[in-house]
Amino acid sequence: MKNNQKQKFPHGFYWGAATAAHQVEGGNKNDWTKWEEQNAQRLAGKKEKIVFTIDPTKDYSDPEVKNPSNYISSIACDHYNRFAEDFDIAKKLNHNAHRFSIEWSRIEPEEGKFDEREIEHYKQVIEALKDRNIEPFATLWHFSSPVWLSEKGGWNGQRVIMYFSRYVEKIVTALSPQVKFWITINEPQIYTALCYLTGEWLAQKKNPVAHHRVFSHFVEAHLQAYKIIKKCNPQAKVGAAKNLIDFEVAGNNPWNILLKKIGRWWGDYRYLDLIKNDADFIGFNYYFHNRINWWFNRNENKKVSDLGWELYPEGLYNILMDLKKYNKPIYITESGLADAKDAKREWYIKETLKNAQKAISSGVDVRGHFYWSLLDNFEWNKGFWPRFGLVEVNYKTLERKIRKSALAYAEICKNNFI
Ligand code: BGC
């Protein structure tokens, strides 16, 4: 009995899944749609290394990788029109919370001109969640921006904070009465790294100065958004969704220990330290473990996802224990894997949740978990082939099919118990 009690999650725990506007809605016109048109051919011609789950020694190469249309978001999952149907599924899967994002380019398609119909659309999205007793967690910015902003330098532009604050004020004022939980910026450092260090996304620049500037803008954007949201509704709860990596030292030598310190400071805690006084909770996205042995990424990769990313559920526990120092409620705002054959998803969900539970038993204040993602969706520069969904989407017919692992997760959500 005592053991069972230990495995219960706290009363009122939020269970759900996450999505992002550009990845599921379809029909967007933003900086990504423009970029996709310009880059689809190139991406289709690239040699992708794909690892499939059942037998990683075999090459199952998804033919979609070579198809340029894989890289065009187009109507995506048509979630923009089918959100009610999708929330019915979430309800059926016993979710009591849902994380989604608002598409800035819909709200402000032209500089300074706001589209009231689109604001109304998100009101309906929120209403649909509320009707189903699903708590909305709204993200204000999840990687995509209006085209006019990108023409002014995007997040590297001089006036981006003013533009962002104006958008936030507009949308938060409209939605505030219905939304308690706000997430300002999604994964600021994934965006800065992929746009300005590796040069894979959007700006495609390898420019450390721009990288640093955009990072500072994401700090400032959060701080401003925090103020605006609190002014609208002092009861609202505001945080950012930060990707955090579990750095592990293999072999306790001083060099490895130093690299770990640098990695944690640079990649994990720098951003959180700068916003912590203006955050009501910590939102944390978990995907990566990084084993250091004279250099980074010396991972054993015993299990990997379809994207070749190591599956290391223990890392979640380590990070949660580290986050205890902030003394704030924590929401796991994303955790998931690409697994087209649904062969490892149930295992991964259960193992990550056991690790979350272990941290909770050690006094960490974890209050919610959002699996990434509710639906298969458009995975940025990888396109549609990586399958992250609890629900499979047939992109030809747009039919939804609940995966087996989703049912296993639904049981946990229902019982509040693993
Ligand atoms: C992002 C999502 C993305 C997921 C899987 C996170 O970095 O927030 O937009 O689809 O990870 O790569």
Short mmCIF file of C-alpha atoms and ligand atoms in Angstrom, two decimals:
data_model
loop_
_atom_site.label_atom_id
_atom_site.label_comp_id
_atom_site.label_asym_id
_atom_site.label_seq_id
_atom_site.Cartn_x
_atom_site.Cartn_y
_atom_site.Cartn_z
CA MET A 1 0.00 0.00 0.00
CA LYS A 2 2.74 2.37 1.04
CA ASN A 3 4.54 1.59 -2.16
CA ASN A 4 1.39 2.26 -4.19
CA GLN A 5 0.87 5.58 -2.52
CA LYS A 6 4.37 6.55 -3.48
CA GLN A 7 3.55 6.03 -7.12
CA LYS A 8 0.53 8.30 -7.11
CA PHE A 9 0.94 11.68 -8.72
CA PRO A 10 -0.12 14.74 -6.73
CA HIS A 11 -3.80 15.60 -6.61
CA GLY A 12 -4.76 17.94 -9.47
CA PHE A 13 -1.81 16.90 -11.63
CA TYR A 14 -2.18 18.10 -15.22
CA TRP A 15 -2.04 15.35 -17.85
CA GLY A 16 -2.03 16.07 -21.52
CA ALA A 17 -0.16 16.58 -24.74
CA ALA A 18 1.31 19.55 -26.58
CA THR A 19 1.10 20.91 -30.10
CA ALA A 20 2.35 24.04 -31.85
CA ALA A 21 0.36 26.12 -34.32
CA HIS A 22 2.64 25.89 -37.31
CA GLN A 23 3.13 22.16 -36.91
CA VAL A 24 -0.54 21.17 -36.86
CA GLU A 25 -2.86 23.96 -38.01
CA GLY A 26 -2.18 24.14 -41.72
CA GLY A 27 -2.84 27.13 -43.94
CA ASN A 28 -0.32 29.40 -42.26
CA LYS A 29 1.51 32.21 -44.02
CA ASN A 30 4.55 32.94 -41.93
CA ASP A 31 8.35 32.97 -42.06
CA TRP A 32 8.46 29.16 -42.08
CA THR A 33 6.05 28.75 -45.00
CA LYS A 34 8.21 31.10 -47.01
CA TRP A 35 11.36 29.26 -46.01
CA GLU A 36 9.82 25.87 -46.82
CA GLU A 37 9.07 26.94 -50.39
CA GLN A 38 12.64 28.05 -50.83
CA ASN A 39 14.24 25.00 -49.21
CA ALA A 40 12.05 21.96 -49.91
CA GLN A 41 14.00 20.83 -52.98
CA ARG A 42 17.32 21.16 -51.22
CA LEU A 43 16.10 19.28 -48.14
CA ALA A 44 14.70 16.47 -50.29
CA GLY A 45 18.04 16.09 -51.99
CA LYS A 46 19.97 15.86 -48.75
CA LYS A 47 21.16 12.50 -47.52
CA GLU A 48 19.26 11.91 -44.28
CA LYS A 49 20.38 9.27 -41.87
CA ILE A 50 17.26 7.54 -40.71
CA VAL A 51 17.01 4.97 -38.04
CA PHE A 52 13.84 3.00 -37.77
CA THR A 53 12.72 1.34 -34.64
CA ILE A 54 12.09 -2.32 -35.27
CA ASP A 55 15.52 -3.24 -36.52
CA PRO A 56 18.01 -0.38 -36.62
CA THR A 57 20.44 -2.42 -38.72
CA LYS A 58 17.96 -2.41 -41.61
CA ASP A 59 17.45 0.65 -43.73
CA TYR A 60 13.74 1.34 -43.84
CA SER A 61 14.39 4.73 -45.46
CA ASP A 62 11.08 6.49 -45.44
CA PRO A 63 10.51 7.43 -49.10
CA GLU A 64 9.01 10.70 -47.90
CA VAL A 65 12.49 11.93 -47.03
CA LYS A 66 13.24 12.33 -50.73
CA ASN A 67 9.92 13.93 -51.54
CA PRO A 68 10.01 17.75 -51.62
CA SER A 69 6.38 17.96 -50.51
CA ASN A 70 7.42 16.34 -47.22
CA TYR A 71 9.05 19.69 -46.42
CA ILE A 72 6.04 21.91 -47.15
CA SER A 73 3.71 22.37 -44.19
CA SER A 74 0.69 23.15 -46.40
CA ILE A 75 -2.51 22.05 -44.63
CA ALA A 76 -0.50 20.01 -42.09
CA CYS A 77 -3.05 18.16 -39.90
CA ASP A 78 -5.76 20.70 -40.70
CA HIS A 79 -6.06 21.14 -36.95
CA TYR A 80 -7.16 24.73 -37.61
CA ASN A 81 -10.48 23.30 -38.83
CA ARG A 82 -10.51 20.06 -36.89
CA PHE A 83 -9.53 21.22 -33.41
CA ALA A 84 -12.87 20.17 -31.89
CA GLU A 85 -12.51 16.64 -33.24
CA ASP A 86 -8.92 16.54 -31.96
CA PHE A 87 -9.95 17.72 -28.51
CA ASP A 88 -12.61 15.00 -28.46
CA ILE A 89 -9.77 12.55 -28.88
CA ALA A 90 -7.75 14.22 -26.11
CA LYS A 91 -10.81 13.98 -23.86
CA LYS A 92 -11.26 10.32 -24.73
CA LEU A 93 -7.62 9.81 -23.78
CA ASN A 94 -8.35 11.30 -20.34
CA HIS A 95 -6.26 14.42 -20.83
CA ASN A 96 -7.19 17.22 -18.44
CA ALA A 97 -4.81 19.81 -19.93
CA HIS A 98 -3.58 20.74 -23.38
CA ARG A 99 -0.69 22.88 -24.51
CA PHE A 100 -1.05 24.69 -27.84
CA SER A 101 0.38 27.82 -29.42
CA ILE A 102 -1.06 30.96 -30.90
CA GLU A 103 0.15 31.82 -34.37
CA TRP A 104 1.36 35.43 -34.34
CA SER A 105 1.17 35.67 -38.14
CA ARG A 106 -2.57 35.00 -37.99
CA ILE A 107 -3.19 37.58 -35.29
CA GLU A 108 -1.05 40.27 -36.93
CA PRO A 109 -0.71 39.35 -40.62
CA GLU A 110 0.42 42.87 -41.46
CA GLU A 111 2.46 45.08 -39.24
CA GLY A 112 0.18 46.77 -36.72
CA LYS A 113 -3.01 45.30 -38.24
CA PHE A 114 -4.75 42.76 -36.10
CA ASP A 115 -7.20 40.23 -37.45
CA GLU A 116 -10.21 40.02 -35.13
CA ARG A 117 -11.50 36.87 -36.84
CA GLU A 118 -8.32 35.04 -35.95
CA ILE A 119 -8.54 36.23 -32.37
CA GLU A 120 -12.05 34.86 -32.36
CA HIS A 121 -10.70 31.58 -33.70
CA TYR A 122 -8.41 31.13 -30.70
CA LYS A 123 -11.29 32.07 -28.38
CA GLN A 124 -13.18 29.17 -29.89
CA VAL A 125 -10.18 26.86 -29.49
CA ILE A 126 -10.01 27.74 -25.81
CA GLU A 127 -13.75 27.40 -25.38
CA ALA A 128 -13.61 23.96 -26.98
CA LEU A 129 -10.98 22.91 -24.45
CA LYS A 130 -12.92 24.36 -21.53
CA ASP A 131 -16.13 22.64 -22.67
CA ARG A 132 -14.27 19.37 -22.35
CA ASN A 133 -12.77 20.26 -18.96
CA ILE A 134 -9.33 20.46 -20.46
CA GLU A 135 -7.13 23.23 -19.01
CA PRO A 136 -5.53 25.36 -21.73
CA PHE A 137 -1.80 26.12 -21.56
CA ALA A 138 -1.26 28.77 -24.23
CA THR A 139 2.14 29.40 -25.80
CA LEU A 140 2.63 32.86 -27.25
CA TRP A 141 5.54 32.09 -29.53
CA HIS A 142 6.54 28.66 -30.79
CA PHE A 143 9.22 29.21 -33.47
CA SER A 144 7.07 30.91 -36.15
CA SER A 145 6.71 34.65 -36.84
CA PRO A 146 4.91 36.90 -39.34
CA VAL A 147 6.63 37.41 -42.69
CA TRP A 148 6.75 41.20 -42.17
CA LEU A 149 8.76 40.66 -38.99
CA SER A 150 11.23 38.36 -40.73
CA GLU A 151 11.69 41.05 -43.40
CA LYS A 152 12.78 43.38 -40.60
CA GLY A 153 15.39 40.93 -39.35
CA GLY A 154 13.08 38.71 -37.31
CA TRP A 155 14.27 38.13 -33.76
CA ASN A 156 17.57 39.71 -34.65
CA GLY A 157 15.85 42.98 -35.60
CA GLN A 158 16.09 46.08 -33.46
CA ARG A 159 12.43 46.59 -32.66
CA VAL A 160 11.37 43.00 -32.12
CA ILE A 161 10.66 43.49 -28.41
CA MET A 162 8.28 46.34 -29.13
CA TYR A 163 6.53 44.29 -31.84
CA PHE A 164 6.29 41.20 -29.67
CA SER A 165 4.98 43.16 -26.67
CA ARG A 166 2.31 44.79 -28.81
CA TYR A 167 1.14 41.39 -30.08
CA VAL A 168 1.19 39.95 -26.57
CA GLU A 169 -0.85 42.83 -25.19
CA LYS A 170 -3.45 42.39 -27.92
CA ILE A 171 -3.89 38.64 -27.66
CA VAL A 172 -3.57 38.35 -23.91
CA THR A 173 -6.17 41.08 -23.35
CA ALA A 174 -8.56 39.16 -25.59
CA LEU A 175 -7.96 35.70 -24.15
CA SER A 176 -6.96 36.48 -20.62
CA PRO A 177 -10.23 35.73 -18.84
CA GLN A 178 -10.17 32.18 -20.19
CA VAL A 179 -6.49 31.31 -19.94
CA LYS A 180 -4.73 30.88 -16.64
CA PHE A 181 -1.46 29.33 -17.84
CA TRP A 182 0.74 31.20 -20.30
CA ILE A 183 4.00 30.08 -21.84
CA THR A 184 5.88 33.01 -23.33
CA ILE A 185 8.70 31.63 -25.49
CA ASN A 186 9.26 28.05 -26.58
CA GLU A 187 12.82 26.70 -26.46
CA PRO A 188 14.71 29.96 -27.00
CA GLN A 189 18.04 28.19 -27.26
CA ILE A 190 17.01 25.54 -29.78
CA TYR A 191 15.93 28.37 -32.04
CA THR A 192 19.05 30.48 -31.54
CA ALA A 193 21.32 27.48 -32.02
CA LEU A 194 19.64 26.14 -35.16
CA CYS A 195 19.20 29.56 -36.79
CA TYR A 196 22.51 31.19 -35.83
CA LEU A 197 25.03 28.51 -34.86
CA THR A 198 24.44 25.45 -37.02
CA GLY A 199 22.64 27.57 -39.63
CA GLU A 200 19.99 24.94 -40.36
CA TRP A 201 16.82 27.00 -39.80
CA LEU A 202 15.36 30.21 -41.23
CA ALA A 203 18.09 32.84 -41.02
CA GLN A 204 20.65 30.11 -41.80
CA LYS A 205 23.53 32.15 -40.48
CA LYS A 206 26.52 30.99 -38.53
CA ASN A 207 26.84 34.19 -36.60
CA PRO A 208 27.69 34.18 -32.89
CA VAL A 209 26.92 37.90 -32.55
CA ALA A 210 23.40 37.45 -33.93
CA HIS A 211 23.09 34.36 -31.78
CA HIS A 212 23.81 36.33 -28.67
CA ARG A 213 21.54 39.19 -29.65
CA VAL A 214 18.59 36.91 -30.34
CA PHE A 215 19.21 35.14 -27.04
CA SER A 216 19.06 38.51 -25.22
CA HIS A 217 15.89 39.39 -27.11
CA PHE A 218 14.26 36.18 -25.91
CA VAL A 219 15.13 37.07 -22.33
CA GLU A 220 13.69 40.56 -22.72
CA ALA A 221 10.63 39.26 -24.60
CA HIS A 222 9.82 36.97 -21.69
CA LEU A 223 10.26 39.73 -19.11
CA GLN A 224 7.98 42.10 -21.03
CA ALA A 225 5.36 39.43 -21.68
CA TYR A 226 5.38 38.52 -17.99
CA LYS A 227 4.56 42.13 -17.05
CA ILE A 228 1.83 42.44 -19.65
CA ILE A 229 0.13 39.20 -18.68
CA LYS A 230 0.26 40.01 -14.98
CA LYS A 231 -1.20 43.45 -15.64
CA CYS A 232 -4.11 41.81 -17.47
CA ASN A 233 -4.62 39.15 -14.86
CA PRO A 234 -2.58 39.07 -11.67
CA GLN A 235 -3.81 35.51 -11.03
CA ALA A 236 -2.36 34.19 -14.29
CA LYS A 237 0.59 31.79 -14.12
CA VAL A 238 3.42 32.58 -16.51
CA GLY A 239 6.54 30.67 -17.51
CA ALA A 240 8.70 29.84 -20.53
CA ALA A 241 9.28 26.38 -22.04
CA LYS A 242 13.01 25.73 -21.83
CA ASN A 243 14.69 22.73 -23.41
CA LEU A 244 17.01 21.19 -20.84
CA ILE A 245 19.72 18.63 -21.49
CA ASP A 246 20.86 16.05 -18.97
CA PHE A 247 24.66 16.35 -18.95
CA GLU A 248 26.40 13.29 -17.56
CA VAL A 249 30.06 12.88 -16.78
CA ALA A 250 31.53 9.53 -17.84
CA GLY A 251 34.64 9.15 -15.75
CA ASN A 252 35.06 11.67 -12.99
CA ASN A 253 38.05 13.59 -14.26
CA PRO A 254 38.36 17.37 -13.81
CA TRP A 255 38.15 18.09 -17.54
CA ASN A 256 34.85 16.21 -17.92
CA ILE A 257 33.52 17.90 -14.81
CA LEU A 258 34.46 21.30 -16.22
CA LEU A 259 32.73 20.54 -19.53
CA LYS A 260 29.61 19.52 -17.65
CA LYS A 261 29.61 22.79 -15.73
CA ILE A 262 29.97 24.75 -18.96
CA GLY A 263 27.28 22.73 -20.71
CA ARG A 264 24.81 23.15 -17.89
CA TRP A 265 25.45 26.86 -17.55
CA TRP A 266 25.51 27.64 -21.23
CA GLY A 267 22.79 25.33 -22.46
CA ASP A 268 20.49 24.80 -19.52
CA TYR A 269 20.45 27.40 -16.76
CA ARG A 270 21.63 30.71 -18.23
CA TYR A 271 18.20 31.54 -19.59
CA LEU A 272 16.31 30.34 -16.55
CA ASP A 273 18.59 32.30 -14.22
CA LEU A 274 17.83 35.48 -16.14
CA ILE A 275 14.05 35.08 -16.06
CA LYS A 276 13.56 33.26 -12.76
CA ASN A 277 12.35 36.31 -10.82
CA ASP A 278 9.66 36.88 -13.41
CA ALA A 279 8.34 33.36 -13.76
CA ASP A 280 5.62 31.63 -11.76
CA PHE A 281 6.66 28.20 -12.91
CA ILE A 282 9.39 26.43 -14.84
CA GLY A 283 8.32 24.84 -18.11
CA PHE A 284 10.76 22.24 -19.27
CA ASN A 285 11.02 20.24 -22.51
CA TYR A 286 12.96 17.00 -22.29
CA TYR A 287 14.53 15.22 -25.24
CA PHE A 288 18.28 15.01 -24.79
CA HIS A 289 20.96 13.43 -22.68
CA ASN A 290 24.59 14.33 -23.29
CA ARG A 291 27.34 12.07 -21.98
CA ILE A 292 30.69 13.75 -21.63
CA ASN A 293 33.88 11.79 -22.07
CA TRP A 294 36.63 14.25 -23.01
CA TRP A 295 34.05 15.83 -25.29
CA PHE A 296 30.28 16.16 -25.57
CA ASN A 297 27.83 13.62 -27.00
CA ARG A 298 29.66 10.43 -26.23
CA ASN A 299 26.32 8.75 -25.73
CA GLU A 300 25.89 5.00 -25.64
CA ASN A 301 22.70 5.22 -27.73
CA LYS A 302 21.40 1.90 -26.52
CA LYS A 303 17.93 2.94 -27.62
CA VAL A 304 17.19 5.62 -30.16
CA SER A 305 14.11 7.18 -31.76
CA ASP A 306 13.42 7.27 -35.50
CA LEU A 307 15.43 10.49 -35.59
CA GLY A 308 18.41 8.69 -34.07
CA TRP A 309 18.00 10.63 -30.79
CA GLU A 310 19.02 8.65 -27.75
CA LEU A 311 16.15 7.60 -25.48
CA TYR A 312 17.33 8.14 -21.94
CA PRO A 313 14.40 8.45 -19.52
CA GLU A 314 16.67 8.65 -16.45
CA GLY A 315 17.78 12.09 -17.60
CA LEU A 316 14.38 13.48 -16.73
CA TYR A 317 14.90 12.63 -13.08
CA ASN A 318 18.35 14.23 -13.01
CA ILE A 319 17.07 17.47 -14.48
CA LEU A 320 14.06 17.63 -12.19
CA MET A 321 16.34 17.22 -9.19
CA ASP A 322 18.46 20.13 -10.47
CA LEU A 323 15.40 22.29 -10.98
CA LYS A 324 14.50 21.95 -7.31
CA LYS A 325 16.86 24.85 -6.64
CA TYR A 326 14.43 27.32 -8.26
CA ASN A 327 11.79 26.46 -5.72
CA LYS A 328 8.97 26.84 -8.23
CA PRO A 329 6.27 24.58 -9.63
CA ILE A 330 7.49 22.63 -12.64
CA TYR A 331 5.57 21.54 -15.72
CA ILE A 332 7.07 19.09 -18.17
CA THR A 333 5.86 21.06 -21.16
CA GLU A 334 7.17 18.50 -23.69
CA SER A 335 8.62 15.02 -23.68
CA GLY A 336 8.27 12.53 -26.50
CA LEU A 337 9.82 10.67 -29.38
CA ALA A 338 9.50 10.01 -33.09
CA ASP A 339 8.39 6.39 -33.37
CA ALA A 340 6.41 5.59 -36.51
CA LYS A 341 5.94 1.96 -35.56
CA ASP A 342 4.84 2.82 -32.02
CA ALA A 343 7.31 0.23 -30.80
CA LYS A 344 9.02 2.23 -28.05
CA ARG A 345 6.56 4.97 -27.17
CA GLU A 346 4.71 3.18 -24.38
CA TRP A 347 7.98 2.12 -22.80
CA TYR A 348 9.39 5.64 -23.08
CA ILE A 349 6.32 7.34 -21.63
CA LYS A 350 6.20 4.95 -18.71
CA GLU A 351 9.91 5.21 -17.97
CA THR A 352 9.96 9.01 -18.14
CA LEU A 353 6.93 9.15 -15.87
CA LYS A 354 8.51 6.77 -13.38
CA ASN A 355 11.43 9.15 -13.29
CA ALA A 356 9.12 12.12 -12.80
CA GLN A 357 7.44 10.22 -9.98
CA LYS A 358 10.80 9.48 -8.37
CA ALA A 359 11.65 13.18 -8.40
CA ILE A 360 8.24 14.04 -6.93
CA SER A 361 8.88 11.53 -4.13
CA SER A 362 12.15 13.35 -3.48
CA GLY A 363 10.32 16.62 -2.98
CA VAL A 364 10.33 18.16 -6.47
CA ASP A 365 7.14 20.12 -7.16
CA VAL A 366 6.15 18.68 -10.56
CA ARG A 367 2.58 19.59 -11.47
CA GLY A 368 2.00 18.46 -15.01
CA HIS A 369 3.18 16.46 -18.00
CA PHE A 370 2.54 17.15 -21.69
CA TYR A 371 3.49 14.43 -24.11
CA TRP A 372 4.87 15.75 -27.41
CA SER A 373 2.69 15.50 -29.35
CA LEU A 374 -1.03 14.87 -29.48
CA LEU A 375 -0.87 14.36 -33.26
CA ASP A 376 1.77 13.46 -35.79
CA ASN A 377 2.84 16.80 -37.18
CA PHE A 378 5.21 18.89 -39.25
CA GLU A 379 8.67 18.59 -37.73
CA TRP A 380 10.27 21.83 -39.00
CA ASN A 381 13.19 21.16 -41.37
CA LYS A 382 12.54 17.40 -41.21
CA GLY A 383 9.00 17.75 -42.48
CA PHE A 384 6.25 15.21 -41.95
CA TRP A 385 8.07 11.90 -41.80
CA PRO A 386 9.03 11.87 -38.08
CA ARG A 387 5.97 10.58 -36.24
CA PHE A 388 5.70 11.99 -32.73
CA GLY A 389 1.95 11.61 -32.24
CA LEU A 390 -0.13 9.76 -29.71
CA VAL A 391 -2.49 9.88 -32.64
CA GLU A 392 -1.43 8.85 -36.11
CA VAL A 393 -2.40 11.20 -38.93
CA ASN A 394 -2.91 9.95 -42.45
CA TYR A 395 -1.78 13.00 -44.40
CA LYS A 396 -3.68 11.95 -47.51
CA THR A 397 -7.10 11.54 -45.91
CA LEU A 398 -6.38 13.46 -42.66
CA GLU A 399 -7.88 10.54 -40.81
CA ARG A 400 -6.81 10.22 -37.17
CA LYS A 401 -5.99 6.87 -35.59
CA ILE A 402 -5.24 6.48 -31.90
CA ARG A 403 -1.98 4.60 -31.31
CA LYS A 404 -1.72 1.80 -28.74
CA SER A 405 0.73 3.79 -26.64
CA ALA A 406 -1.84 6.58 -26.38
CA LEU A 407 -4.15 4.16 -24.60
CA ALA A 408 -1.44 3.18 -22.15
CA TYR A 409 -0.84 6.88 -21.42
CA ALA A 410 -4.63 7.38 -21.11
CA GLU A 411 -4.72 4.81 -18.31
CA ILE A 412 -2.04 6.69 -16.40
CA CYS A 413 -3.88 9.97 -16.92
CA LYS A 414 -7.11 8.44 -15.68
CA ASN A 415 -5.59 6.84 -12.59
CA ASN A 416 -3.13 9.62 -11.77
CA PHE A 417 -0.90 6.70 -11.08
CA ILE A 418 1.94 4.78 -12.63
C1 BGC B 1 9.86 21.65 -30.12
C2 BGC B 1 8.84 21.05 -31.04
C3 BGC B 1 9.45 19.90 -31.81
C4 BGC B 1 9.90 18.86 -30.82
C5 BGC B 1 10.55 17.64 -31.46
C6 BGC B 1 10.80 20.67 -29.50
O1 BGC B 1 12.09 21.09 -29.78
O2 BGC B 1 9.28 22.52 -29.20
O3 BGC B 1 8.35 22.05 -31.86
O4 BGC B 1 8.59 19.37 -32.74
O5 BGC B 1 10.84 19.39 -29.95
O6 BGC B 1 11.69 18.01 -32.15
#
